[in-house]
Amino acid sequence: MTLTKQLLFLLPVGLLCLFDSRTLAQDLPVDKNASPATVRLYHHLKALSGKGFLFGHQDDLAYGVGWQYVPGRSDVKDVTGDYPALYGWELGRIELDHVVNIDSVPFDSMQQYIRTGYRRGGVITVSWHLNNPLTGGTAWQPAQGTVAAILPGGEKNALYKSWLDKVAAFFLSLKDDQGHPIPVIFRMFHECNGSWFWWGGKNCTPEELRQLWHFTVSYLRDEKQVHNLLYAYNTDRFTSADAWLERYPGDEWTDIAGFDIYQRGDNASFSTEFGRMLAMLDSIASAHNKIPALTEFGYNGVPDGSWWTGTFLNVLREHHVAYVMAWRNAGEKPGGHSEYYVPYKGQLSAEDFIRFYDSPLTLFQKDAEQAHLYR
Ligand code: BMA
């Protein structure tokens, strides 16, 4: 850890100590009975935003480009010598009692990876591409009336609750070496302004999604007594604060405010659009007292040798996010195309990724460990 990064971290930690304990007590996450470590993570993430951001990667410990399930391996670590500070995992198929998730990661291995990441002081976030409970299709197969059908009084409410029971059991099973619950950022119903998932865009009304959000939080928190969650609301690309807020569940129901973005065109147009969205997120997060985050991003194959510092960091340094999370390094996929968002050793952008790693603004595993995000 560089001296600059150390100073950066002493600041939020010091600030937390200086705070009047009543001020902190009043600013609690969605779950007023959240476990002590969850509340501490919430305050640390708040204090962090604007000073530096945690770097995260989906499925980092499970596989990368050209390898799978090699203990201790990580593409991020192969390139930088350090693990990410935040680890993303995915629950899709847990609702069907499958032993492996939608991307073939065994759920029991996932529990171990989560424990490993947490033991290192890292942060855990989880998404859920749950099947369509009305039709049995995938998350990407919307059908009119799905959200209404799973709300209380709907024909599939009992089925949806039975799926939540499995998700609750998974979260409750996550314990550290002392038996305390491991905090998790649950990124529910992600990219909800797009119409590709059954919960998003034109597939339900904003009010229906809000009801579903409230029902899901209440069920996990009050019915199942899951108290190790922070809740992240995130859209895909958006063009105005109103558009981002259209489906917003409300301040009492959200801890983290974010969006997802993928670069598909040139650097200049991406930078403009990305910067505009980050500026809107800065204002939304400060007006609503939420933790801003770039909940998912990527430039597939990173085909630009200076993208990390020249484009991505260049835009991010002007804004306030507590973390960023790159999507998964799936590698070769059936059909011959490949998908990866962080470099592997020797990849075109690997050297620039090391410069990105060295920036005082980016925090990886060693930084997270020293920052004691749960103390
Ligand atoms: C998508 C793609 C898919 C994957 C899904 C769920 O963005 O990466 O390959 O199955 O997410 O993780």
mmCIF file of C-alpha atoms and ligand atoms in Angstrom:
data_model
loop_
_atom_site.group_PDB
_atom_site.id
_atom_site.type_symbol
_atom_site.label_atom_id
_atom_site.label_comp_id
_atom_site.label_asym_id
_atom_site.label_seq_id
_atom_site.Cartn_x
_atom_site.Cartn_y
_atom_site.Cartn_z
ATOM 1 C CA MET A 1 0.000 0.000 0.000
ATOM 2 C CA THR A 2 1.408 3.381 -0.919
ATOM 3 C CA LEU A 3 1.706 6.124 1.668
ATOM 4 C CA THR A 4 -0.879 8.165 -0.229
ATOM 5 C CA LYS A 5 -3.325 5.298 -0.081
ATOM 6 C CA GLN A 6 -2.639 4.854 3.621
ATOM 7 C CA LEU A 7 -3.401 8.521 4.276
ATOM 8 C CA LEU A 8 -6.507 8.252 2.172
ATOM 9 C CA PHE A 9 -7.752 5.500 4.387
ATOM 10 C CA LEU A 10 -6.803 6.988 7.711
ATOM 11 C CA LEU A 11 -9.040 9.869 6.808
ATOM 12 C CA PRO A 12 -12.381 8.064 6.608
ATOM 13 C CA VAL A 13 -11.519 5.828 9.547
ATOM 14 C CA GLY A 14 -10.462 8.860 11.584
ATOM 15 C CA LEU A 15 -13.586 10.703 10.576
ATOM 16 C CA LEU A 16 -15.732 7.818 11.767
ATOM 17 C CA CYS A 17 -14.136 8.025 15.202
ATOM 18 C CA LEU A 18 -14.675 11.780 15.359
ATOM 19 C CA PHE A 19 -18.346 11.537 14.516
ATOM 20 C CA ASP A 20 -20.769 12.007 17.330
ATOM 21 C CA SER A 21 -21.989 8.483 18.032
ATOM 22 C CA ARG A 22 -25.558 9.799 17.853
ATOM 23 C CA THR A 23 -24.996 11.034 14.303
ATOM 24 C CA LEU A 24 -23.844 7.575 13.267
ATOM 25 C CA ALA A 25 -26.644 5.916 15.174
ATOM 26 C CA GLN A 26 -29.184 8.007 13.291
ATOM 27 C CA ASP A 27 -27.747 7.126 9.901
ATOM 28 C CA LEU A 28 -28.576 3.458 9.659
ATOM 29 C CA PRO A 29 -28.993 1.229 6.621
ATOM 30 C CA VAL A 30 -32.360 -0.027 5.339
ATOM 31 C CA ASP A 31 -32.175 -2.754 7.962
ATOM 32 C CA LYS A 32 -32.237 -1.013 11.356
ATOM 33 C CA ASN A 33 -31.260 -4.349 12.919
ATOM 34 C CA ALA A 34 -28.372 -4.967 10.566
ATOM 35 C CA SER A 35 -25.431 -6.810 12.123
ATOM 36 C CA PRO A 36 -22.674 -4.611 13.600
ATOM 37 C CA ALA A 37 -20.235 -5.467 10.767
ATOM 38 C CA THR A 38 -22.895 -4.597 8.168
ATOM 39 C CA VAL A 39 -23.511 -1.201 9.767
ATOM 40 C CA ARG A 40 -19.782 -0.528 9.936
ATOM 41 C CA LEU A 41 -19.338 -1.420 6.278
ATOM 42 C CA TYR A 42 -22.208 0.957 5.437
ATOM 43 C CA HIS A 43 -20.489 3.850 7.232
ATOM 44 C CA HIS A 44 -17.080 3.079 5.759
ATOM 45 C CA LEU A 45 -18.456 2.961 2.220
ATOM 46 C CA LYS A 46 -20.130 6.319 2.831
ATOM 47 C CA ALA A 47 -16.936 7.870 4.156
ATOM 48 C CA LEU A 48 -14.990 6.439 1.227
ATOM 49 C CA SER A 49 -16.965 7.825 -1.674
ATOM 50 C CA GLY A 50 -15.162 10.770 -3.189
ATOM 51 C CA LYS A 51 -11.765 9.821 -1.740
ATOM 52 C CA GLY A 52 -11.097 6.626 -3.627
ATOM 53 C CA PHE A 53 -12.962 3.576 -4.809
ATOM 54 C CA LEU A 54 -12.764 -0.152 -4.275
ATOM 55 C CA PHE A 55 -12.095 -2.174 -7.399
ATOM 56 C CA GLY A 56 -14.361 -5.188 -7.828
ATOM 57 C CA HIS A 57 -14.680 -8.097 -10.227
ATOM 58 C CA GLN A 58 -17.498 -10.595 -10.789
ATOM 59 C CA ASP A 59 -16.593 -14.288 -10.237
ATOM 60 C CA ASP A 60 -12.942 -13.286 -9.791
ATOM 61 C CA LEU A 61 -11.840 -16.312 -7.761
ATOM 62 C CA ALA A 62 -13.767 -18.946 -9.708
ATOM 63 C CA TYR A 63 -12.390 -18.607 -13.228
ATOM 64 C CA GLY A 64 -10.691 -16.306 -15.718
ATOM 65 C CA VAL A 65 -9.566 -16.279 -19.316
ATOM 66 C CA GLY A 66 -8.285 -19.783 -20.067
ATOM 67 C CA TRP A 67 -8.618 -21.267 -16.561
ATOM 68 C CA GLN A 68 -11.271 -22.474 -14.118
ATOM 69 C CA TYR A 69 -11.291 -23.333 -10.418
ATOM 70 C CA VAL A 70 -7.564 -23.037 -9.702
ATOM 71 C CA PRO A 71 -7.209 -22.387 -5.950
ATOM 72 C CA GLY A 72 -5.796 -18.929 -5.227
ATOM 73 C CA ARG A 73 -5.894 -17.809 -8.865
ATOM 74 C CA SER A 74 -7.450 -14.580 -10.133
ATOM 75 C CA ASP A 75 -6.876 -12.685 -13.396
ATOM 76 C CA VAL A 76 -6.645 -9.446 -11.382
ATOM 77 C CA LYS A 77 -3.961 -10.997 -9.191
ATOM 78 C CA ASP A 78 -2.077 -12.512 -12.143
ATOM 79 C CA VAL A 79 -1.676 -8.995 -13.544
ATOM 80 C CA THR A 80 -1.301 -6.791 -10.428
ATOM 81 C CA GLY A 81 -0.086 -9.202 -7.749
ATOM 82 C CA ASP A 82 -3.155 -8.320 -5.671
ATOM 83 C CA TYR A 83 -6.782 -9.421 -5.506
ATOM 84 C CA PRO A 84 -9.755 -7.101 -6.028
ATOM 85 C CA ALA A 85 -11.185 -5.310 -2.976
ATOM 86 C CA LEU A 86 -14.742 -6.293 -3.895
ATOM 87 C CA TYR A 87 -16.049 -9.618 -5.154
ATOM 88 C CA GLY A 88 -19.261 -10.084 -7.119
ATOM 89 C CA TRP A 89 -21.217 -13.359 -7.118
ATOM 90 C CA GLU A 90 -24.427 -14.461 -8.786
ATOM 91 C CA LEU A 91 -27.332 -16.481 -7.377
ATOM 92 C CA GLY A 92 -29.216 -17.367 -10.585
ATOM 93 C CA ARG A 93 -30.576 -20.974 -10.395
ATOM 94 C CA ILE A 94 -30.511 -21.097 -6.590
ATOM 95 C CA GLU A 95 -34.292 -20.729 -6.870
ATOM 96 C CA LEU A 96 -34.379 -24.094 -8.679
ATOM 97 C CA ASP A 97 -32.224 -25.882 -6.097
ATOM 98 C CA HIS A 98 -29.456 -26.363 -8.652
ATOM 99 C CA VAL A 99 -26.021 -27.130 -7.231
ATOM 100 C CA VAL A 100 -24.308 -24.799 -9.712
ATOM 101 C CA ASN A 101 -25.361 -21.275 -10.656
ATOM 102 C CA ILE A 102 -26.297 -19.857 -14.048
ATOM 103 C CA ASP A 103 -22.591 -19.545 -14.913
ATOM 104 C CA SER A 104 -21.673 -23.016 -13.619
ATOM 105 C CA VAL A 105 -20.221 -21.852 -10.289
ATOM 106 C CA PRO A 106 -21.065 -24.431 -7.577
ATOM 107 C CA PHE A 107 -22.948 -22.727 -4.737
ATOM 108 C CA ASP A 108 -20.876 -24.505 -2.099
ATOM 109 C CA SER A 109 -17.646 -23.211 -3.703
ATOM 110 C CA MET A 110 -19.217 -19.749 -3.870
ATOM 111 C CA GLN A 111 -19.771 -19.838 -0.099
ATOM 112 C CA GLN A 112 -16.093 -20.662 0.364
ATOM 113 C CA TYR A 113 -14.972 -17.897 -2.020
ATOM 114 C CA ILE A 114 -17.153 -15.433 -0.124
ATOM 115 C CA ARG A 115 -15.570 -16.467 3.177
ATOM 116 C CA THR A 116 -12.098 -16.188 1.639
ATOM 117 C CA GLY A 117 -12.750 -12.693 0.262
ATOM 118 C CA TYR A 118 -14.239 -11.516 3.545
ATOM 119 C CA ARG A 119 -11.399 -12.996 5.569
ATOM 120 C CA ARG A 120 -9.063 -10.824 3.496
ATOM 121 C CA GLY A 121 -11.114 -7.742 4.404
ATOM 122 C CA GLY A 122 -12.848 -7.591 1.010
ATOM 123 C CA VAL A 123 -16.431 -6.603 0.244
ATOM 124 C CA ILE A 124 -19.023 -9.024 -1.147
ATOM 125 C CA THR A 125 -21.830 -8.145 -3.559
ATOM 126 C CA VAL A 126 -24.418 -10.501 -4.996
ATOM 127 C CA SER A 127 -26.752 -10.290 -8.005
ATOM 128 C CA TRP A 128 -29.609 -12.620 -8.945
ATOM 129 C CA HIS A 129 -30.684 -13.352 -12.526
ATOM 130 C CA LEU A 130 -33.697 -15.260 -11.276
ATOM 131 C CA ASN A 131 -35.921 -17.109 -13.690
ATOM 132 C CA ASN A 132 -39.325 -15.760 -14.666
ATOM 133 C CA PRO A 133 -41.563 -17.102 -11.870
ATOM 134 C CA LEU A 134 -44.703 -16.778 -13.985
ATOM 135 C CA THR A 135 -43.586 -18.708 -17.063
ATOM 136 C CA GLY A 136 -40.542 -20.663 -15.894
ATOM 137 C CA GLY A 137 -38.492 -18.960 -18.621
ATOM 138 C CA THR A 138 -35.183 -17.241 -17.967
ATOM 139 C CA ALA A 139 -34.633 -13.750 -16.522
ATOM 140 C CA TRP A 140 -34.384 -12.540 -20.138
ATOM 141 C CA GLN A 141 -37.830 -13.887 -21.072
ATOM 142 C CA PRO A 142 -40.310 -11.269 -19.900
ATOM 143 C CA ALA A 143 -44.050 -11.843 -19.860
ATOM 144 C CA GLN A 144 -46.745 -9.307 -19.146
ATOM 145 C CA GLY A 145 -48.086 -9.593 -15.615
ATOM 146 C CA THR A 146 -45.056 -11.332 -14.083
ATOM 147 C CA VAL A 147 -44.428 -8.775 -11.337
ATOM 148 C CA ALA A 148 -48.136 -8.500 -10.492
ATOM 149 C CA ALA A 149 -48.317 -12.298 -10.266
ATOM 150 C CA ILE A 150 -45.620 -12.554 -7.595
ATOM 151 C CA LEU A 151 -46.832 -9.714 -5.378
ATOM 152 C CA PRO A 152 -49.022 -10.615 -2.374
ATOM 153 C CA GLY A 153 -52.395 -11.806 -3.658
ATOM 154 C CA GLY A 154 -50.863 -12.906 -6.966
ATOM 155 C CA GLU A 155 -50.977 -16.481 -8.226
ATOM 156 C CA LYS A 156 -47.197 -16.915 -7.969
ATOM 157 C CA ASN A 157 -46.587 -15.141 -4.661
ATOM 158 C CA ALA A 158 -46.152 -18.435 -2.793
ATOM 159 C CA LEU A 159 -43.687 -19.659 -5.419
ATOM 160 C CA TYR A 160 -41.728 -16.394 -5.225
ATOM 161 C CA LYS A 161 -41.629 -16.630 -1.416
ATOM 162 C CA SER A 162 -40.296 -20.170 -1.689
ATOM 163 C CA TRP A 163 -37.494 -18.805 -3.910
ATOM 164 C CA LEU A 164 -36.749 -16.074 -1.381
ATOM 165 C CA ASP A 165 -36.557 -18.749 1.333
ATOM 166 C CA LYS A 166 -33.632 -20.295 -0.582
ATOM 167 C CA VAL A 167 -31.922 -16.950 -1.055
ATOM 168 C CA ALA A 168 -32.410 -16.193 2.661
ATOM 169 C CA ALA A 169 -30.910 -19.567 3.600
ATOM 170 C CA PHE A 170 -27.884 -18.788 1.441
ATOM 171 C CA PHE A 171 -27.332 -15.376 3.061
ATOM 172 C CA LEU A 172 -27.866 -16.807 6.548
ATOM 173 C CA SER A 173 -25.295 -19.523 5.837
ATOM 174 C CA LEU A 174 -22.540 -16.950 5.250
ATOM 175 C CA LYS A 175 -20.614 -16.842 8.521
ATOM 176 C CA ASP A 176 -17.082 -15.770 9.355
ATOM 177 C CA ASP A 177 -14.589 -17.777 11.423
ATOM 178 C CA GLN A 178 -16.229 -16.565 14.656
ATOM 179 C CA GLY A 179 -19.715 -17.494 13.447
ATOM 180 C CA HIS A 180 -20.758 -13.877 12.771
ATOM 181 C CA PRO A 181 -22.738 -13.111 9.605
ATOM 182 C CA ILE A 182 -20.747 -11.876 6.596
ATOM 183 C CA PRO A 183 -22.137 -8.590 5.214
ATOM 184 C CA VAL A 184 -23.311 -8.684 1.597
ATOM 185 C CA ILE A 185 -24.431 -5.945 -0.786
ATOM 186 C CA PHE A 186 -27.525 -7.412 -2.458
ATOM 187 C CA ARG A 187 -27.972 -5.848 -5.902
ATOM 188 C CA MET A 188 -31.573 -6.733 -6.586
ATOM 189 C CA PHE A 189 -33.544 -6.343 -9.822
ATOM 190 C CA HIS A 190 -30.584 -4.756 -11.536
ATOM 191 C CA GLU A 191 -30.703 -2.687 -14.719
ATOM 192 C CA CYS A 192 -34.380 -2.119 -13.983
ATOM 193 C CA ASN A 193 -34.853 0.654 -16.536
ATOM 194 C CA GLY A 194 -34.083 -1.691 -19.443
ATOM 195 C CA SER A 195 -36.708 -4.052 -20.836
ATOM 196 C CA TRP A 196 -34.469 -7.134 -21.190
ATOM 197 C CA PHE A 197 -35.311 -8.587 -17.756
ATOM 198 C CA TRP A 198 -38.857 -9.492 -16.690
ATOM 199 C CA TRP A 199 -38.675 -6.957 -13.815
ATOM 200 C CA GLY A 200 -37.507 -4.070 -15.971
ATOM 201 C CA GLY A 201 -38.587 -1.270 -18.269
ATOM 202 C CA LYS A 202 -41.891 -1.739 -20.016
ATOM 203 C CA ASN A 203 -42.461 -5.200 -18.492
ATOM 204 C CA CYS A 204 -44.026 -3.733 -15.348
ATOM 205 C CA THR A 205 -45.052 -0.347 -14.020
ATOM 206 C CA PRO A 206 -42.607 1.617 -11.839
ATOM 207 C CA GLU A 207 -45.090 1.244 -8.977
ATOM 208 C CA GLU A 208 -45.171 -2.545 -9.388
ATOM 209 C CA LEU A 209 -41.388 -2.703 -9.211
ATOM 210 C CA ARG A 210 -41.381 -0.533 -6.094
ATOM 211 C CA GLN A 211 -43.953 -2.840 -4.492
ATOM 212 C CA LEU A 212 -41.853 -5.855 -5.421
ATOM 213 C CA TRP A 213 -38.767 -4.205 -3.930
ATOM 214 C CA HIS A 214 -40.561 -3.356 -0.681
ATOM 215 C CA PHE A 215 -42.046 -6.822 -0.450
ATOM 216 C CA THR A 216 -38.679 -8.511 -1.067
ATOM 217 C CA VAL A 217 -36.794 -6.396 1.476
ATOM 218 C CA SER A 218 -39.525 -6.847 4.094
ATOM 219 C CA TYR A 219 -39.673 -10.587 3.510
ATOM 220 C CA LEU A 220 -35.907 -11.128 3.808
ATOM 221 C CA ARG A 221 -35.399 -8.694 6.673
ATOM 222 C CA ASP A 222 -38.557 -9.060 8.799
ATOM 223 C CA GLU A 223 -39.855 -12.514 7.947
ATOM 224 C CA LYS A 224 -36.601 -14.418 7.406
ATOM 225 C CA GLN A 225 -34.524 -12.275 9.807
ATOM 226 C CA VAL A 226 -31.650 -11.798 7.374
ATOM 227 C CA HIS A 227 -29.595 -8.984 8.893
ATOM 228 C CA ASN A 228 -26.373 -9.021 6.900
ATOM 229 C CA LEU A 229 -27.559 -7.151 3.798
ATOM 230 C CA LEU A 230 -27.113 -3.719 2.300
ATOM 231 C CA TYR A 231 -29.487 -3.102 -0.612
ATOM 232 C CA ALA A 232 -28.243 -1.700 -3.930
ATOM 233 C CA TYR A 233 -30.600 -0.125 -6.457
ATOM 234 C CA ASN A 234 -29.185 0.267 -9.932
ATOM 235 C CA THR A 235 -30.276 1.158 -13.419
ATOM 236 C CA ASP A 236 -28.591 0.683 -16.761
ATOM 237 C CA ARG A 237 -27.638 3.793 -18.831
ATOM 238 C CA PHE A 238 -29.916 6.741 -18.069
ATOM 239 C CA THR A 239 -30.353 10.218 -19.463
ATOM 240 C CA SER A 240 -31.701 12.256 -16.534
ATOM 241 C CA ALA A 241 -31.996 12.137 -12.754
ATOM 242 C CA ASP A 242 -35.767 11.746 -13.192
ATOM 243 C CA ALA A 243 -35.242 8.711 -15.388
ATOM 244 C CA TRP A 244 -32.946 7.155 -12.762
ATOM 245 C CA LEU A 245 -35.481 7.947 -10.015
ATOM 246 C CA GLU A 246 -38.516 6.693 -11.938
ATOM 247 C CA ARG A 247 -38.398 3.247 -10.319
ATOM 248 C CA TYR A 248 -36.420 4.225 -7.211
ATOM 249 C CA PRO A 249 -37.826 2.290 -4.218
ATOM 250 C CA GLY A 250 -37.331 5.224 -1.811
ATOM 251 C CA ASP A 251 -34.733 6.391 0.691
ATOM 252 C CA GLU A 252 -35.940 3.997 3.386
ATOM 253 C CA TRP A 253 -35.435 1.059 1.025
ATOM 254 C CA THR A 254 -32.063 1.738 -0.570
ATOM 255 C CA ASP A 255 -28.485 1.855 0.739
ATOM 256 C CA ILE A 256 -26.498 2.064 -2.466
ATOM 257 C CA ALA A 257 -27.336 4.031 -5.603
ATOM 258 C CA GLY A 258 -25.731 2.969 -8.839
ATOM 259 C CA PHE A 259 -25.812 2.267 -12.528
ATOM 260 C CA ASP A 260 -24.262 -0.176 -15.012
ATOM 261 C CA ILE A 261 -22.463 0.832 -18.173
ATOM 262 C CA TYR A 262 -20.627 -0.949 -20.995
ATOM 263 C CA GLN A 263 -18.467 0.765 -23.561
ATOM 264 C CA ARG A 264 -19.444 -0.228 -27.092
ATOM 265 C CA GLY A 265 -18.278 2.772 -29.127
ATOM 266 C CA ASP A 266 -15.261 5.073 -29.137
ATOM 267 C CA ASN A 267 -13.538 6.468 -26.047
ATOM 268 C CA ALA A 268 -14.684 10.048 -26.561
ATOM 269 C CA SER A 269 -18.414 9.340 -26.730
ATOM 270 C CA PHE A 270 -18.146 6.824 -23.895
ATOM 271 C CA SER A 271 -16.314 9.366 -21.705
ATOM 272 C CA THR A 272 -18.922 12.032 -22.351
ATOM 273 C CA GLU A 273 -21.845 9.778 -21.552
ATOM 274 C CA PHE A 274 -20.137 8.102 -18.592
ATOM 275 C CA GLY A 275 -19.144 11.475 -17.108
ATOM 276 C CA ARG A 276 -22.652 12.832 -17.531
ATOM 277 C CA MET A 277 -24.168 9.842 -15.727
ATOM 278 C CA LEU A 278 -21.596 10.007 -12.926
ATOM 279 C CA ALA A 279 -22.326 13.713 -12.418
ATOM 280 C CA MET A 280 -26.052 12.934 -12.117
ATOM 281 C CA LEU A 281 -25.276 10.090 -9.710
ATOM 282 C CA ASP A 282 -23.119 12.453 -7.590
ATOM 283 C CA SER A 283 -26.133 14.750 -7.137
ATOM 284 C CA ILE A 284 -28.672 11.967 -6.616
ATOM 285 C CA ALA A 285 -26.508 10.212 -4.018
ATOM 286 C CA SER A 286 -25.827 13.390 -2.105
ATOM 287 C CA ALA A 287 -29.463 14.579 -2.216
ATOM 288 C CA HIS A 288 -30.702 11.184 -1.009
ATOM 289 C CA ASN A 289 -27.801 10.411 1.328
ATOM 290 C CA LYS A 290 -26.911 7.161 -0.484
ATOM 291 C CA ILE A 291 -23.636 5.439 -1.289
ATOM 292 C CA PRO A 292 -22.858 5.981 -4.983
ATOM 293 C CA ALA A 293 -21.392 3.052 -6.916
ATOM 294 C CA LEU A 294 -20.627 1.896 -10.428
ATOM 295 C CA THR A 295 -22.332 -1.428 -9.847
ATOM 296 C CA GLU A 296 -21.256 -3.084 -13.121
ATOM 297 C CA PHE A 297 -19.105 -1.995 -16.046
ATOM 298 C CA GLY A 298 -17.034 -3.309 -18.884
ATOM 299 C CA TYR A 299 -15.378 -2.797 -22.227
ATOM 300 C CA ASN A 300 -15.323 -6.280 -23.683
ATOM 301 C CA GLY A 301 -11.822 -7.459 -24.493
ATOM 302 C CA VAL A 302 -10.415 -4.032 -23.437
ATOM 303 C CA PRO A 303 -9.040 -3.432 -26.964
ATOM 304 C CA ASP A 304 -7.172 -0.241 -26.019
ATOM 305 C CA GLY A 305 -3.740 -0.263 -24.359
ATOM 306 C CA SER A 306 -4.395 2.875 -22.288
ATOM 307 C CA TRP A 307 -8.109 2.522 -21.541
ATOM 308 C CA TRP A 308 -7.807 2.038 -17.777
ATOM 309 C CA THR A 309 -6.010 5.276 -16.998
ATOM 310 C CA GLY A 310 -6.622 7.240 -20.206
ATOM 311 C CA THR A 311 -10.379 6.782 -20.358
ATOM 312 C CA PHE A 312 -11.919 5.018 -17.362
ATOM 313 C CA LEU A 313 -9.930 6.561 -14.502
ATOM 314 C CA ASN A 314 -9.787 9.904 -16.262
ATOM 315 C CA VAL A 315 -13.563 10.196 -16.024
ATOM 316 C CA LEU A 316 -13.934 8.561 -12.622
ATOM 317 C CA ARG A 317 -11.416 10.842 -10.894
ATOM 318 C CA GLU A 318 -13.844 13.761 -11.255
ATOM 319 C CA HIS A 319 -16.658 11.946 -9.457
ATOM 320 C CA HIS A 320 -17.671 10.152 -6.287
ATOM 321 C CA VAL A 321 -18.189 6.434 -6.224
ATOM 322 C CA ALA A 322 -17.404 4.052 -3.371
ATOM 323 C CA TYR A 323 -16.741 1.110 -5.669
ATOM 324 C CA VAL A 324 -16.689 -0.057 -9.266
ATOM 325 C CA MET A 325 -17.256 -3.632 -10.375
ATOM 326 C CA ALA A 326 -16.030 -5.112 -13.646
ATOM 327 C CA TRP A 327 -18.171 -7.915 -15.065
ATOM 328 C CA ARG A 328 -16.973 -11.480 -15.369
ATOM 329 C CA ASN A 329 -14.020 -12.879 -17.324
ATOM 330 C CA ALA A 330 -16.014 -15.644 -18.964
ATOM 331 C CA GLY A 331 -13.301 -16.194 -21.594
ATOM 332 C CA GLU A 332 -14.216 -18.260 -24.655
ATOM 333 C CA LYS A 333 -17.963 -18.795 -24.905
ATOM 334 C CA PRO A 334 -19.878 -21.281 -27.014
ATOM 335 C CA GLY A 335 -20.153 -19.909 -30.546
ATOM 336 C CA GLY A 336 -16.536 -18.741 -30.657
ATOM 337 C CA HIS A 337 -16.784 -15.242 -29.177
ATOM 338 C CA SER A 338 -15.137 -14.315 -25.927
ATOM 339 C CA GLU A 339 -16.137 -12.110 -23.008
ATOM 340 C CA TYR A 340 -13.774 -10.544 -20.463
ATOM 341 C CA TYR A 341 -13.541 -7.148 -18.791
ATOM 342 C CA VAL A 342 -10.302 -7.207 -16.824
ATOM 343 C CA PRO A 343 -6.981 -8.061 -18.486
ATOM 344 C CA TYR A 344 -5.181 -11.350 -18.065
ATOM 345 C CA LYS A 345 -1.383 -11.537 -17.998
ATOM 346 C CA GLY A 346 -0.005 -10.350 -21.318
ATOM 347 C CA GLN A 347 -3.300 -8.853 -22.557
ATOM 348 C CA LEU A 348 -3.074 -5.557 -24.439
ATOM 349 C CA SER A 349 -4.275 -3.408 -21.509
ATOM 350 C CA ALA A 350 -2.403 -5.309 -18.751
ATOM 351 C CA GLU A 351 0.386 -2.756 -18.325
ATOM 352 C CA ASP A 352 -2.050 0.102 -18.130
ATOM 353 C CA PHE A 353 -4.091 -1.874 -15.604
ATOM 354 C CA ILE A 354 -0.979 -1.909 -13.389
ATOM 355 C CA ARG A 355 -0.801 1.894 -13.690
ATOM 356 C CA PHE A 356 -4.493 1.982 -12.759
ATOM 357 C CA TYR A 357 -3.702 -0.266 -9.794
ATOM 358 C CA ASP A 358 -0.918 2.104 -8.723
ATOM 359 C CA SER A 359 -3.178 5.163 -8.734
ATOM 360 C CA PRO A 360 -3.926 6.487 -5.216
ATOM 361 C CA LEU A 361 -7.602 6.475 -6.147
ATOM 362 C CA THR A 362 -7.950 2.742 -6.739
ATOM 363 C CA LEU A 363 -8.196 0.371 -3.813
ATOM 364 C CA PHE A 364 -7.548 -3.329 -4.158
ATOM 365 C CA GLN A 365 -7.341 -6.175 -1.644
ATOM 366 C CA LYS A 366 -4.296 -5.022 0.309
ATOM 367 C CA ASP A 367 -5.789 -1.551 0.654
ATOM 368 C CA ALA A 368 -9.151 -2.941 1.749
ATOM 369 C CA GLU A 369 -7.459 -5.144 4.329
ATOM 370 C CA GLN A 370 -5.644 -2.184 5.860
ATOM 371 C CA ALA A 371 -8.742 -0.019 5.770
ATOM 372 C CA HIS A 372 -10.568 -2.398 8.165
ATOM 373 C CA LEU A 373 -13.954 -1.844 6.561
ATOM 374 C CA TYR A 374 -15.706 -3.895 9.241
ATOM 375 C CA ARG A 375 -14.192 -2.285 12.332
HETATM 376 C C1 BMA B 1 -24.646 -11.791 -18.421
HETATM 377 C C2 BMA B 1 -23.631 -12.613 -19.205
HETATM 378 C C3 BMA B 1 -24.074 -14.054 -19.170
HETATM 379 C C4 BMA B 1 -24.302 -14.503 -17.720
HETATM 380 C C5 BMA B 1 -25.243 -13.569 -16.992
HETATM 381 C C6 BMA B 1 -25.440 -13.940 -15.536
HETATM 382 O O1 BMA B 1 -24.283 -10.455 -18.415
HETATM 383 O O2 BMA B 1 -22.346 -12.496 -18.624
HETATM 384 O O3 BMA B 1 -23.074 -14.852 -19.764
HETATM 385 O O4 BMA B 1 -24.834 -15.800 -17.708
HETATM 386 O O5 BMA B 1 -24.760 -12.258 -17.093
HETATM 387 O O6 BMA B 1 -24.265 -13.838 -14.787
#
